[in-house]
Amino acid sequence: MQIRRREFLKSTVAVGAFAAAGAPSLNGLAQASETCTSQLGAGSWVASVCQGCTTWCPVEVYVQDGRAVKVRGNPRSKQNDGFCCPRGHMGMQELYDPDRVKVPLKRTNPKKGRGVDPKFVPISWDEALDTIADKILELRKNGEAHKYLLMRGRYTYMRDIIYASMTKIIGSPNGISHSAICAEAEKFGPYYTEGNWGYRDYDLDNCKYLLVWGCDPVSSNRMVPATIRRLSGIVERGTLATVDPKLQTSALKGQEWLPVKPGEDGALAVAMAHVILTEGLWSREFVGDFTGGKNLFQPGKTVDEAAFTEIETHGLVKWWNLELKDKTAKWAAERTGVDAKQIERVAKGLGEAAPYAAIWLGPGAAMAVRGSYTAMAIHALNGLLGSTDHEGGPLAGMKPPVNKMPSVDAYKDELAKQKHKKIDQRGTKAFPALKKGKPGKGVVTNNTAQGMLDADPYEIKMAIGYMNNFPFSCTGVDRWERAMTKLPFYAHLTTNPSEMTMFADIVLPCTVATFEKWGFVKTKQNRYACAGLLQPVVKPFWDVKTDETEIPWLIAEKLAAKGFSNLLDYYKNEYKDPDTGESAKNAAEFTEIATKYYLSPLWLKKDGPGDKIADWEDMKKKGVWNSDPYPFKKRWGGKFKTKTHKFEFYSETLKAALTAHAEKHKTDVDDVLKTCNYTAKGEQAFIPHYEPPYRWGDEKEYPFTFVDYKSRLNREGRSANAVWYMEFKKLDPGDEAWDDVLKMNPKDAKSLGIKAGDKVRVTSVTGSYETRAKPWEGVAPGVVTKCYGQGHWAYGQIAAKEFGVSAESVNNNEIMPADYDRLSGSTARNGGLVGVRIEKV
């Protein structure tokens, strides 16, 4: 009888099996102390950064006899209060995963495709790097350098070395980041209201009413440990409310759960704005008031713009007249499934707590086909409440004073200076991608596959990817599988053999963040900007190198030896040791010197604000730099980065961007919005407003709406081969250990004769798939939900059913078709994107 590794580890709960696999004994679940000991020798705490999510917590790793055995939060860090969440501890299983790629590999099977054995064979680093360099030089020789593609997943801020400078000096415009499959629509709302393209910080210490909308901040969204510590305080002194179709952890802790119908978040937001205005609960200090003092915001009635004097905002009355005057709670209740009385109660509660209130906008409300306007509508509530940059509200946050990427201009030859369009088709009429007010500045990550398939605007002949797995992490995964099959040459820089690896011609084994690599990150949380240092805390077991620094240096050396020295010259001349002025002599030196270069202002500027860092050795010891606290009301007084320098309810900033895009394509804004699948016309295009959700699948044929969400245990999608992930999956509300269940309301399950553990067929417009079902009260009738992260057919022997061949369940991104919020470039994965049919097998 054959026993698969996954089943064996499941039956033994992994502890004994993990130790027997040759990894160190772990103290991961022991209580932290300064003298954390086990049967091994005494050790020490070494500073680094967890990259299990984008909170990027400064941490310390306890090292005994050269082995990492425990992780804790860095006690010097002010952004996470010296704590880390479960992801930090799980990182050790990623480090000591026996299924990691251990040496460079070469494909020997020319056939590519899902389930096709690449027939990888081990090769030397020398052969692997020579092959990559030869492919780059072949493109340059043929005048086709622009047909090179660099695909970036999660990163440290060393990313510029491989993603930007290397790509530009080679001569390609195609540095494609993962960002648009993650959050760009979420950023759209704050930017086109208050000029902040980025994640917000939140002053939870002083917050009296927190409305969490489309995310679970104790699980994700960039300040997890700080939120975990403060959520109970909000509940005790005020109100915690959650808008989400699924009952998540924050909703379990709070007083109000609004189970909105997927995609109807915009209706709920504009109705809350209507209530706040008609009840006279807006902030007079921030927004302003009627000149006569009487509230003229009456349902269904227009208001004279001259009757209201604004202070820190722009266009409130115009917003009311164009959108809000008819959007009552009763109107919203019919669309959202949320009771009108609850809508009114929550809106009034926010107004009464304001300005010590915050609406925490997450991707679940924004990453939809028409999500940009929903994001604007939700975030605009912070403007009405006067909470933006106020105590207890959302904050813009600050950045640490680190060095920027050195200019590459002097190292670009005539071929590299040529202008070419990008493969993701950003800036075309159908993809405005309006990042920071500029048409075509944003990335359209998921459309890269379509560009490759259509050879539009040209064919991609070579690609390098790192820390990414697009044939798993992008919706419409079949397009990526076909695009990667078509791609003539692909090199994958990775820790584990993922789905994307199975299409590679060369595979380069990489170091694991937190434990084996140099780098740094920038964050803003808990009122502090933070610079965190990643550094090797242990020596790698295997022949691995760092993706963002060592490998591009080694490629540059090969290119120089073959006659193209521009890239190596750039690395040597522009990244010098800030203490000695010397250039790196090899890849290992370069990765530390480059990290040192970026962070050096933290100790060279002695009179700067924030923590005092003595020198590089002090930075390595401390591992983190903290700023002074973010000053409240920093942007009040006309300092918002919008066209009017105010918080814009009527967005002159969006008007300028959309008009510029329309003029570029010799048309008008209405035509652009129609092309991009929005319903707005005229002046409505420039205000936060309700857009009816766009849904794939007729409701009669596909009666259930599918909702995708993320686990608090997902380490940026890299947890599925970890035993602890499988064993503790039951800690996510509604989920089960060692399973991947589709959760549905018990009433719906009963009507279909489905019981817990039954196998069900899930059919969407993309095809039919099988998984197990679980009746669960935490999801509304008509909605089914499943956690993203499982359904791998590669990645490892625990993650997959049969590695390289089949999956234990279905990847959510196979169920969901590829579509976009085109104004931001975001992949649509929420907002009622797709309907499904459920059948018992």
JSON list of N, CA and C in Angstrom, two decimals, residues 95-129:
[
{"chain": "A", "resi": 95, "resn": "LEU", "atom": "N", "xyz": [11.06, 27.75, 5.58]},
{"chain": "A", "resi": 95, "resn": "LEU", "atom": "CA", "xyz": [12.52, 27.67, 5.52]},
{"chain": "A", "resi": 95, "resn": "LEU", "atom": "C", "xyz": [13.00, 26.24, 5.41]},
{"chain": "A", "resi": 96, "resn": "TYR", "atom": "N", "xyz": [12.45, 25.37, 6.24]},
{"chain": "A", "resi": 96, "resn": "TYR", "atom": "CA", "xyz": [12.93, 23.99, 6.31]},
{"chain": "A", "resi": 96, "resn": "TYR", "atom": "C", "xyz": [12.04, 23.02, 5.54]},
{"chain": "A", "resi": 97, "resn": "ASP", "atom": "N", "xyz": [11.33, 23.52, 4.56]},
{"chain": "A", "resi": 97, "resn": "ASP", "atom": "CA", "xyz": [10.49, 22.68, 3.71]},
{"chain": "A", "resi": 97, "resn": "ASP", "atom": "C", "xyz": [11.37, 21.73, 2.89]},
{"chain": "A", "resi": 98, "resn": "PRO", "atom": "N", "xyz": [11.21, 20.43, 3.05]},
{"chain": "A", "resi": 98, "resn": "PRO", "atom": "CA", "xyz": [12.03, 19.50, 2.28]},
{"chain": "A", "resi": 98, "resn": "PRO", "atom": "C", "xyz": [11.74, 19.51, 0.79]},
{"chain": "A", "resi": 99, "resn": "ASP", "atom": "N", "xyz": [10.63, 20.13, 0.38]},
{"chain": "A", "resi": 99, "resn": "ASP", "atom": "CA", "xyz": [10.29, 20.18, -1.04]},
{"chain": "A", "resi": 99, "resn": "ASP", "atom": "C", "xyz": [10.84, 21.42, -1.74]},
{"chain": "A", "resi": 100, "resn": "ARG", "atom": "N", "xyz": [11.66, 22.22, -1.06]},
{"chain": "A", "resi": 100, "resn": "ARG", "atom": "CA", "xyz": [12.25, 23.39, -1.70]},
{"chain": "A", "resi": 100, "resn": "ARG", "atom": "C", "xyz": [13.12, 23.00, -2.90]},
{"chain": "A", "resi": 101, "resn": "VAL", "atom": "N", "xyz": [13.23, 23.94, -3.83]},
{"chain": "A", "resi": 101, "resn": "VAL", "atom": "CA", "xyz": [14.19, 23.77, -4.93]},
{"chain": "A", "resi": 101, "resn": "VAL", "atom": "C", "xyz": [15.59, 23.97, -4.33]},
{"chain": "A", "resi": 102, "resn": "LYS", "atom": "N", "xyz": [16.47, 22.99, -4.55]},
{"chain": "A", "resi": 102, "resn": "LYS", "atom": "CA", "xyz": [17.75, 23.00, -3.84]},
{"chain": "A", "resi": 102, "resn": "LYS", "atom": "C", "xyz": [18.96, 23.33, -4.72]},
{"chain": "A", "resi": 103, "resn": "VAL", "atom": "N", "xyz": [18.83, 23.12, -6.02]},
{"chain": "A", "resi": 103, "resn": "VAL", "atom": "CA", "xyz": [19.92, 23.40, -6.96]},
{"chain": "A", "resi": 103, "resn": "VAL", "atom": "C", "xyz": [19.30, 23.93, -8.25]},
{"chain": "A", "resi": 104, "resn": "PRO", "atom": "N", "xyz": [20.08, 24.58, -9.11]},
{"chain": "A", "resi": 104, "resn": "PRO", "atom": "CA", "xyz": [19.54, 25.00, -10.41]},
{"chain": "A", "resi": 104, "resn": "PRO", "atom": "C", "xyz": [19.08, 23.79, -11.23]},
{"chain": "A", "resi": 105, "resn": "LEU", "atom": "N", "xyz": [18.02, 24.01, -12.00]},
{"chain": "A", "resi": 105, "resn": "LEU", "atom": "CA", "xyz": [17.43, 22.94, -12.80]},
{"chain": "A", "resi": 105, "resn": "LEU", "atom": "C", "xyz": [17.27, 23.39, -14.25]},
{"chain": "A", "resi": 106, "resn": "LYS", "atom": "N", "xyz": [17.34, 22.42, -15.15]},
{"chain": "A", "resi": 106, "resn": "LYS", "atom": "CA", "xyz": [17.14, 22.69, -16.58]},
{"chain": "A", "resi": 106, "resn": "LYS", "atom": "C", "xyz": [16.05, 21.77, -17.11]},
{"chain": "A", "resi": 107, "resn": "ARG", "atom": "N", "xyz": [15.17, 22.32, -17.90]},
{"chain": "A", "resi": 107, "resn": "ARG", "atom": "CA", "xyz": [14.10, 21.54, -18.53]},
{"chain": "A", "resi": 107, "resn": "ARG", "atom": "C", "xyz": [14.70, 20.71, -19.67]},
{"chain": "A", "resi": 108, "resn": "THR", "atom": "N", "xyz": [14.31, 19.45, -19.74]},
{"chain": "A", "resi": 108, "resn": "THR", "atom": "CA", "xyz": [14.76, 18.61, -20.85]},
{"chain": "A", "resi": 108, "resn": "THR", "atom": "C", "xyz": [13.61, 18.16, -21.74]},
{"chain": "A", "resi": 109, "resn": "ASN", "atom": "N", "xyz": [12.39, 18.41, -21.31]},
{"chain": "A", "resi": 109, "resn": "ASN", "atom": "CA", "xyz": [11.22, 18.08, -22.12]},
{"chain": "A", "resi": 109, "resn": "ASN", "atom": "C", "xyz": [10.75, 19.36, -22.82]},
{"chain": "A", "resi": 110, "resn": "PRO", "atom": "N", "xyz": [10.85, 19.45, -24.15]},
{"chain": "A", "resi": 110, "resn": "PRO", "atom": "CA", "xyz": [10.47, 20.69, -24.84]},
{"chain": "A", "resi": 110, "resn": "PRO", "atom": "C", "xyz": [8.97, 20.96, -24.79]},
{"chain": "A", "resi": 111, "resn": "LYS", "atom": "N", "xyz": [8.18, 19.94, -24.54]},
{"chain": "A", "resi": 111, "resn": "LYS", "atom": "CA", "xyz": [6.73, 20.12, -24.47]},
{"chain": "A", "resi": 111, "resn": "LYS", "atom": "C", "xyz": [6.37, 20.82, -23.15]},
{"chain": "A", "resi": 112, "resn": "LYS", "atom": "N", "xyz": [5.44, 21.76, -23.22]},
{"chain": "A", "resi": 112, "resn": "LYS", "atom": "CA", "xyz": [4.99, 22.47, -22.03]},
{"chain": "A", "resi": 112, "resn": "LYS", "atom": "C", "xyz": [3.48, 22.40, -21.92]},
{"chain": "A", "resi": 113, "resn": "GLY", "atom": "N", "xyz": [2.99, 22.51, -20.70]},
{"chain": "A", "resi": 113, "resn": "GLY", "atom": "CA", "xyz": [1.56, 22.52, -20.46]},
{"chain": "A", "resi": 113, "resn": "GLY", "atom": "C", "xyz": [1.25, 22.04, -19.06]},
{"chain": "A", "resi": 114, "resn": "ARG", "atom": "N", "xyz": [0.02, 22.25, -18.64]},
{"chain": "A", "resi": 114, "resn": "ARG", "atom": "CA", "xyz": [-0.39, 21.79, -17.31]},
{"chain": "A", "resi": 114, "resn": "ARG", "atom": "C", "xyz": [-0.33, 20.28, -17.25]},
{"chain": "A", "resi": 115, "resn": "GLY", "atom": "N", "xyz": [0.32, 19.77, -16.22]},
{"chain": "A", "resi": 115, "resn": "GLY", "atom": "CA", "xyz": [0.42, 18.33, -16.04]},
{"chain": "A", "resi": 115, "resn": "GLY", "atom": "C", "xyz": [1.53, 17.68, -16.85]},
{"chain": "A", "resi": 116, "resn": "VAL", "atom": "N", "xyz": [2.27, 18.47, -17.63]},
{"chain": "A", "resi": 116, "resn": "VAL", "atom": "CA", "xyz": [3.37, 17.93, -18.43]},
{"chain": "A", "resi": 116, "resn": "VAL", "atom": "C", "xyz": [4.63, 17.90, -17.58]},
{"chain": "A", "resi": 117, "resn": "ASP", "atom": "N", "xyz": [5.27, 16.77, -17.50]},
{"chain": "A", "resi": 117, "resn": "ASP", "atom": "CA", "xyz": [6.51, 16.63, -16.73]},
{"chain": "A", "resi": 117, "resn": "ASP", "atom": "C", "xyz": [7.64, 17.38, -17.43]},
{"chain": "A", "resi": 118, "resn": "PRO", "atom": "N", "xyz": [8.23, 18.39, -16.79]},
{"chain": "A", "resi": 118, "resn": "PRO", "atom": "CA", "xyz": [9.32, 19.13, -17.44]},
{"chain": "A", "resi": 118, "resn": "PRO", "atom": "C", "xyz": [10.60, 18.31, -17.60]},
{"chain": "A", "resi": 119, "resn": "LYS", "atom": "N", "xyz": [10.68, 17.21, -16.84]},
{"chain": "A", "resi": 119, "resn": "LYS", "atom": "CA", "xyz": [11.88, 16.37, -16.82]},
{"chain": "A", "resi": 119, "resn": "LYS", "atom": "C", "xyz": [13.11, 17.22, -16.49]},
{"chain": "A", "resi": 120, "resn": "PHE", "atom": "N", "xyz": [13.00, 17.91, -15.37]},
{"chain": "A", "resi": 120, "resn": "PHE", "atom": "CA", "xyz": [14.11, 18.75, -14.92]},
{"chain": "A", "resi": 120, "resn": "PHE", "atom": "C", "xyz": [15.32, 17.90, -14.55]},
{"chain": "A", "resi": 121, "resn": "VAL", "atom": "N", "xyz": [16.50, 18.43, -14.84]},
{"chain": "A", "resi": 121, "resn": "VAL", "atom": "CA", "xyz": [17.75, 17.81, -14.41]},
{"chain": "A", "resi": 121, "resn": "VAL", "atom": "C", "xyz": [18.61, 18.86, -13.73]},
{"chain": "A", "resi": 122, "resn": "PRO", "atom": "N", "xyz": [19.37, 18.47, -12.72]},
{"chain": "A", "resi": 122, "resn": "PRO", "atom": "CA", "xyz": [20.24, 19.45, -12.03]},
{"chain": "A", "resi": 122, "resn": "PRO", "atom": "C", "xyz": [21.35, 19.93, -12.96]},
{"chain": "A", "resi": 123, "resn": "ILE", "atom": "N", "xyz": [21.66, 21.22, -12.86]},
{"chain": "A", "resi": 123, "resn": "ILE", "atom": "CA", "xyz": [22.79, 21.79, -13.59]},
{"chain": "A", "resi": 123, "resn": "ILE", "atom": "C", "xyz": [23.54, 22.72, -12.65]},
{"chain": "A", "resi": 124, "resn": "SER", "atom": "N", "xyz": [24.67, 23.22, -13.09]},
{"chain": "A", "resi": 124, "resn": "SER", "atom": "CA", "xyz": [25.46, 24.15, -12.28]},
{"chain": "A", "resi": 124, "resn": "SER", "atom": "C", "xyz": [24.89, 25.55, -12.41]},
{"chain": "A", "resi": 125, "resn": "TRP", "atom": "N", "xyz": [25.22, 26.39, -11.43]},
{"chain": "A", "resi": 125, "resn": "TRP", "atom": "CA", "xyz": [24.86, 27.80, -11.54]},
{"chain": "A", "resi": 125, "resn": "TRP", "atom": "C", "xyz": [25.50, 28.42, -12.78]},
{"chain": "A", "resi": 126, "resn": "ASP", "atom": "N", "xyz": [26.69, 28.01, -13.09]},
{"chain": "A", "resi": 126, "resn": "ASP", "atom": "CA", "xyz": [27.40, 28.55, -14.24]},
{"chain": "A", "resi": 126, "resn": "ASP", "atom": "C", "xyz": [26.63, 28.30, -15.53]},
{"chain": "A", "resi": 127, "resn": "GLU", "atom": "N", "xyz": [26.17, 27.07, -15.71]},
{"chain": "A", "resi": 127, "resn": "GLU", "atom": "CA", "xyz": [25.41, 26.74, -16.93]},
{"chain": "A", "resi": 127, "resn": "GLU", "atom": "C", "xyz": [24.08, 27.49, -16.96]},
{"chain": "A", "resi": 128, "resn": "ALA", "atom": "N", "xyz": [23.41, 27.56, -15.83]},
{"chain": "A", "resi": 128, "resn": "ALA", "atom": "CA", "xyz": [22.11, 28.23, -15.78]},
{"chain": "A", "resi": 128, "resn": "ALA", "atom": "C", "xyz": [22.25, 29.72, -16.14]},
{"chain": "A", "resi": 129, "resn": "LEU", "atom": "N", "xyz": [23.25, 30.38, -15.55]},
{"chain": "A", "resi": 129, "resn": "LEU", "atom": "CA", "xyz": [23.44, 31.80, -15.79]},
{"chain": "A", "resi": 129, "resn": "LEU", "atom": "C", "xyz": [23.91, 32.07, -17.21]}
]
